Amino acid sequence: MFSYQYRDPFGLDERGRAESRRHRGGVLGQLADGTIPTYRFGSTARENEFADRWSKPGGLWAHDLPEAPAHLVPACSCGWRGTPVPYDPEGGAYPDPEAPRLLWDAAGDSARTAWTAHAAAAISDTVPDALNLQLSQLADGLRHLAEEEPRAALAVLQTLQQTAATTKATALTTAREHHISPAALGQPFGGIRQHIHDLYRSMVCKLALALRA
């Protein structure tokens, strides 16, 4: 039994991240009729995982079946399922860039890549450095604008509020698609809310002083 053998690509589970431990990756076999076979494990039914072999054509079911899958489905222990990848037991050969041989797990590799992208979306909460720099520059520009042209600064802030609302809605929809836990979503929002509140309060104070002048 493979039991979701792929772990997050950032090594966060070793550091005790609760959200990371919720996401274990695996590949399920889907038959030609669209069903994913299951087997009994104690009193529960488990979906049958499939390992696409790299060394030769074909692969192995975690719980043996005579029929090869028609598709491989990237899956995560959180409940997420990716788009099925067509599977040909005799196909999938591609060259190994590090050695003069063929690898036979193109379908399995595609499924693992899809799960890795899911894990990145579900686990990573690191803001890219380039975006952090842009946000810092925007904040500096807004502070200067508030001191020089308060009405223009208020117009920019209104636009930012509208953008933040639509962006948050998109992020929450994507989070639901990736089965991110509410607790994990609440962690960054607490700090973000406080930061926005502090920045907004500072802006309002400066604008009030500028309008009185």
Short mmCIF file of C-alpha atoms in Angstrom, two decimals:
data_model
loop_
_atom_site.label_atom_id
_atom_site.label_comp_id
_atom_site.label_asym_id
_atom_site.label_seq_id
_atom_site.Cartn_x
_atom_site.Cartn_y
_atom_site.Cartn_z
CA MET A 1 0.00 0.00 0.00
CA PHE A 2 1.52 3.30 -1.08
CA SER A 3 -0.74 5.48 1.09
CA TYR A 4 0.07 8.86 -0.45
CA GLN A 5 3.84 8.64 -0.65
CA TYR A 6 4.63 12.13 -1.95
CA ARG A 7 5.16 14.87 0.60
CA ASP A 8 5.25 18.62 0.26
CA PRO A 9 8.03 19.98 -1.97
CA PHE A 10 9.20 22.51 0.64
CA GLY A 11 10.08 20.13 3.48
CA LEU A 12 7.71 22.02 5.77
CA ASP A 13 6.32 18.86 7.37
CA GLU A 14 9.69 18.30 9.04
CA ARG A 15 9.27 21.70 10.68
CA GLY A 16 5.88 20.78 12.12
CA ARG A 17 3.62 22.83 9.85
CA ALA A 18 0.08 21.58 10.48
CA GLU A 19 -1.14 22.53 7.00
CA SER A 20 1.79 20.73 5.42
CA ARG A 21 0.90 17.51 7.24
CA ARG A 22 -2.60 17.65 5.72
CA HIS A 23 -1.19 17.31 2.19
CA ARG A 24 0.25 13.97 1.12
CA GLY A 25 0.35 13.25 -2.59
CA GLY A 26 -0.39 10.10 -4.50
CA VAL A 27 -1.53 8.85 -7.90
CA LEU A 28 -4.81 6.98 -8.30
CA GLY A 29 -5.64 4.63 -11.15
CA GLN A 30 -8.84 5.37 -13.08
CA LEU A 31 -10.41 2.66 -15.23
CA ALA A 32 -11.79 3.14 -18.74
CA ASP A 33 -15.35 3.51 -17.40
CA GLY A 34 -14.26 6.51 -15.31
CA THR A 35 -14.29 4.76 -11.94
CA ILE A 36 -11.45 4.63 -9.45
CA PRO A 37 -11.36 1.12 -7.98
CA THR A 38 -11.46 0.76 -4.21
CA TYR A 39 -10.57 -1.98 -1.75
CA ARG A 40 -11.54 -2.68 1.83
CA PHE A 41 -9.16 -1.74 4.60
CA GLY A 42 -10.75 -2.73 7.87
CA SER A 43 -14.15 -1.10 7.91
CA THR A 44 -13.30 1.56 5.30
CA ALA A 45 -13.01 1.67 1.51
CA ARG A 46 -9.80 3.09 0.10
CA GLU A 47 -9.10 4.30 -3.43
CA ASN A 48 -6.51 2.23 -5.23
CA GLU A 49 -3.22 3.99 -5.91
CA PHE A 50 -1.07 3.22 -8.93
CA ALA A 51 2.71 3.57 -9.36
CA ASP A 52 3.91 4.19 -12.92
CA ARG A 53 7.28 2.43 -13.25
CA TRP A 54 10.18 4.46 -14.63
CA SER A 55 12.43 1.49 -15.45
CA LYS A 56 10.11 -0.32 -17.90
CA PRO A 57 6.59 -0.09 -19.34
CA GLY A 58 3.63 -0.63 -17.04
CA GLY A 59 3.12 -0.07 -13.36
CA LEU A 60 1.79 -1.50 -10.12
CA TRP A 61 -1.49 -1.15 -8.25
CA ALA A 62 -1.20 -0.71 -4.51
CA HIS A 63 -3.92 -3.38 -4.22
CA ASP A 64 -3.47 -5.76 -7.15
CA LEU A 65 -5.82 -5.58 -10.14
CA PRO A 66 -5.50 -7.38 -13.50
CA GLU A 67 -6.66 -4.37 -15.54
CA ALA A 68 -4.36 -1.45 -16.32
CA PRO A 69 -5.74 2.03 -15.65
CA ALA A 70 -6.86 4.26 -18.53
CA HIS A 71 -5.92 7.43 -16.65
CA LEU A 72 -3.78 8.42 -13.69
CA VAL A 73 -5.38 10.88 -11.28
CA PRO A 74 -3.18 13.17 -9.16
CA ALA A 75 -4.56 13.09 -5.64
CA CYS A 76 -3.94 14.51 -2.19
CA SER A 77 -4.86 13.26 1.26
CA CYS A 78 -6.72 16.56 1.85
CA GLY A 79 -9.35 15.46 -0.69
CA TRP A 80 -8.10 17.37 -3.75
CA ARG A 81 -8.15 15.57 -7.11
CA GLY A 82 -6.43 16.83 -10.24
CA THR A 83 -7.23 16.41 -13.92
CA PRO A 84 -6.83 12.77 -15.07
CA VAL A 85 -3.71 12.07 -17.16
CA PRO A 86 -4.13 9.57 -20.05
CA TYR A 87 -2.13 6.40 -19.39
CA ASP A 88 -0.66 3.97 -21.92
CA PRO A 89 1.15 1.01 -20.30
CA GLU A 90 3.42 0.67 -23.35
CA GLY A 91 3.95 4.41 -23.87
CA GLY A 92 5.28 7.29 -21.90
CA ALA A 93 8.95 6.86 -22.80
CA TYR A 94 11.13 9.95 -22.65
CA PRO A 95 14.93 10.43 -22.46
CA ASP A 96 16.69 10.83 -19.14
CA PRO A 97 18.76 14.04 -19.44
CA GLU A 98 21.24 12.71 -16.85
CA ALA A 99 21.86 9.26 -18.34
CA PRO A 100 21.67 7.56 -21.76
CA ARG A 101 18.44 5.67 -21.10
CA LEU A 102 14.69 5.98 -21.39
CA LEU A 103 12.31 6.69 -18.55
CA TRP A 104 8.84 5.15 -18.82
CA ASP A 105 6.84 7.15 -16.31
CA ALA A 106 5.80 10.23 -18.30
CA ALA A 107 2.16 9.89 -17.18
CA GLY A 108 3.12 9.31 -13.56
CA ASP A 109 5.53 12.23 -13.69
CA SER A 110 2.79 14.51 -15.07
CA ALA A 111 0.48 13.46 -12.23
CA ARG A 112 3.18 14.13 -9.62
CA THR A 113 3.87 17.55 -11.17
CA ALA A 114 0.16 18.43 -10.90
CA TRP A 115 0.13 17.43 -7.23
CA THR A 116 3.30 19.46 -6.59
CA ALA A 117 1.57 22.56 -8.01
CA HIS A 118 -1.41 21.86 -5.74
CA ALA A 119 0.86 21.44 -2.71
CA ALA A 120 2.61 24.71 -3.49
CA ALA A 121 -0.74 26.52 -3.65
CA ALA A 122 -1.97 24.87 -0.45
CA ILE A 123 1.14 25.13 1.70
CA SER A 124 3.21 28.13 0.67
CA ASP A 125 2.32 31.48 2.26
CA THR A 126 5.55 33.27 1.34
CA VAL A 127 5.05 36.56 -0.50
CA PRO A 128 7.50 36.84 -3.44
CA ASP A 129 10.35 39.29 -2.81
CA ALA A 130 9.54 41.26 -5.95
CA LEU A 131 5.94 41.77 -4.82
CA ASN A 132 7.04 42.78 -1.32
CA LEU A 133 9.28 45.41 -2.89
CA GLN A 134 6.42 46.71 -5.06
CA LEU A 135 4.12 46.92 -2.02
CA SER A 136 6.75 48.84 -0.06
CA GLN A 137 7.24 51.26 -2.95
CA LEU A 138 3.47 51.71 -3.28
CA ALA A 139 3.14 52.46 0.44
CA ASP A 140 5.92 55.06 0.26
CA GLY A 141 4.33 56.67 -2.78
CA LEU A 142 0.92 56.78 -1.09
CA ARG A 143 2.34 58.42 2.02
CA HIS A 144 3.97 61.10 -0.11
CA LEU A 145 0.77 61.58 -2.13
CA ALA A 146 -1.29 61.90 1.06
CA GLU A 147 0.94 64.74 2.22
CA GLU A 148 0.91 66.53 -1.15
CA GLU A 149 -2.47 65.68 -2.75
CA PRO A 150 -4.88 64.23 -0.18
CA ARG A 151 -7.87 63.92 -2.53
CA ALA A 152 -5.81 61.98 -5.05
CA ALA A 153 -4.55 59.73 -2.24
CA LEU A 154 -8.13 59.02 -1.15
CA ALA A 155 -9.05 58.11 -4.74
CA VAL A 156 -6.15 55.67 -4.90
CA LEU A 157 -7.14 54.14 -1.55
CA GLN A 158 -10.69 53.61 -2.79
CA THR A 159 -9.37 51.80 -5.86
CA LEU A 160 -7.13 49.67 -3.65
CA GLN A 161 -10.09 48.72 -1.45
CA GLN A 162 -12.05 47.57 -4.51
CA THR A 163 -9.06 45.62 -5.81
CA ALA A 164 -8.50 44.02 -2.40
CA ALA A 165 -12.14 42.87 -2.21
CA THR A 166 -12.13 41.17 -5.63
CA THR A 167 -8.65 39.69 -5.07
CA LYS A 168 -9.67 38.28 -1.69
CA ALA A 169 -12.74 36.65 -3.25
CA THR A 170 -10.57 35.04 -5.94
CA ALA A 171 -8.03 33.83 -3.36
CA LEU A 172 -10.75 32.30 -1.16
CA THR A 173 -12.29 30.50 -4.16
CA THR A 174 -8.88 29.09 -5.12
CA ALA A 175 -8.26 28.12 -1.48
CA ARG A 176 -11.49 26.12 -1.42
CA GLU A 177 -10.48 24.35 -4.64
CA HIS A 178 -7.21 23.31 -2.99
CA HIS A 179 -8.92 22.23 0.27
CA ILE A 180 -6.92 24.68 2.39
CA SER A 181 -8.12 24.58 5.99
CA PRO A 182 -9.90 27.62 7.49
CA ALA A 183 -7.28 27.69 10.26
CA ALA A 184 -4.46 28.05 7.73
CA LEU A 185 -6.33 30.83 5.93
CA GLY A 186 -6.85 32.71 9.20
CA GLN A 187 -3.15 32.82 10.08
CA PRO A 188 -2.02 35.27 7.37
CA PHE A 189 -5.30 37.22 7.43
CA GLY A 190 -4.79 38.22 11.07
CA GLY A 191 -1.44 39.85 10.36
CA ILE A 192 -2.62 41.34 7.07
CA ARG A 193 -5.71 42.85 8.68
CA GLN A 194 -3.62 44.48 11.41
CA HIS A 195 -1.08 45.80 8.90
CA ILE A 196 -3.81 47.25 6.65
CA HIS A 197 -5.58 48.76 9.68
CA ASP A 198 -2.37 50.42 10.89
CA LEU A 199 -1.54 51.73 7.41
CA TYR A 200 -5.10 53.00 6.86
CA ARG A 201 -5.19 54.72 10.25
CA SER A 202 -1.86 56.42 9.51
CA MET A 203 -3.13 57.55 6.10
CA VAL A 204 -6.40 58.92 7.53
CA CYS A 205 -4.54 60.90 10.19
CA LYS A 206 -2.21 62.43 7.60
CA LEU A 207 -5.11 63.20 5.27
CA ALA A 208 -7.09 64.86 8.07
CA LEU A 209 -4.14 67.07 8.91
CA ALA A 210 -3.58 67.92 5.26
CA LEU A 211 -7.25 68.82 4.71
CA ARG A 212 -7.23 71.11 7.74
CA ALA A 213 -4.16 73.00 6.49
#
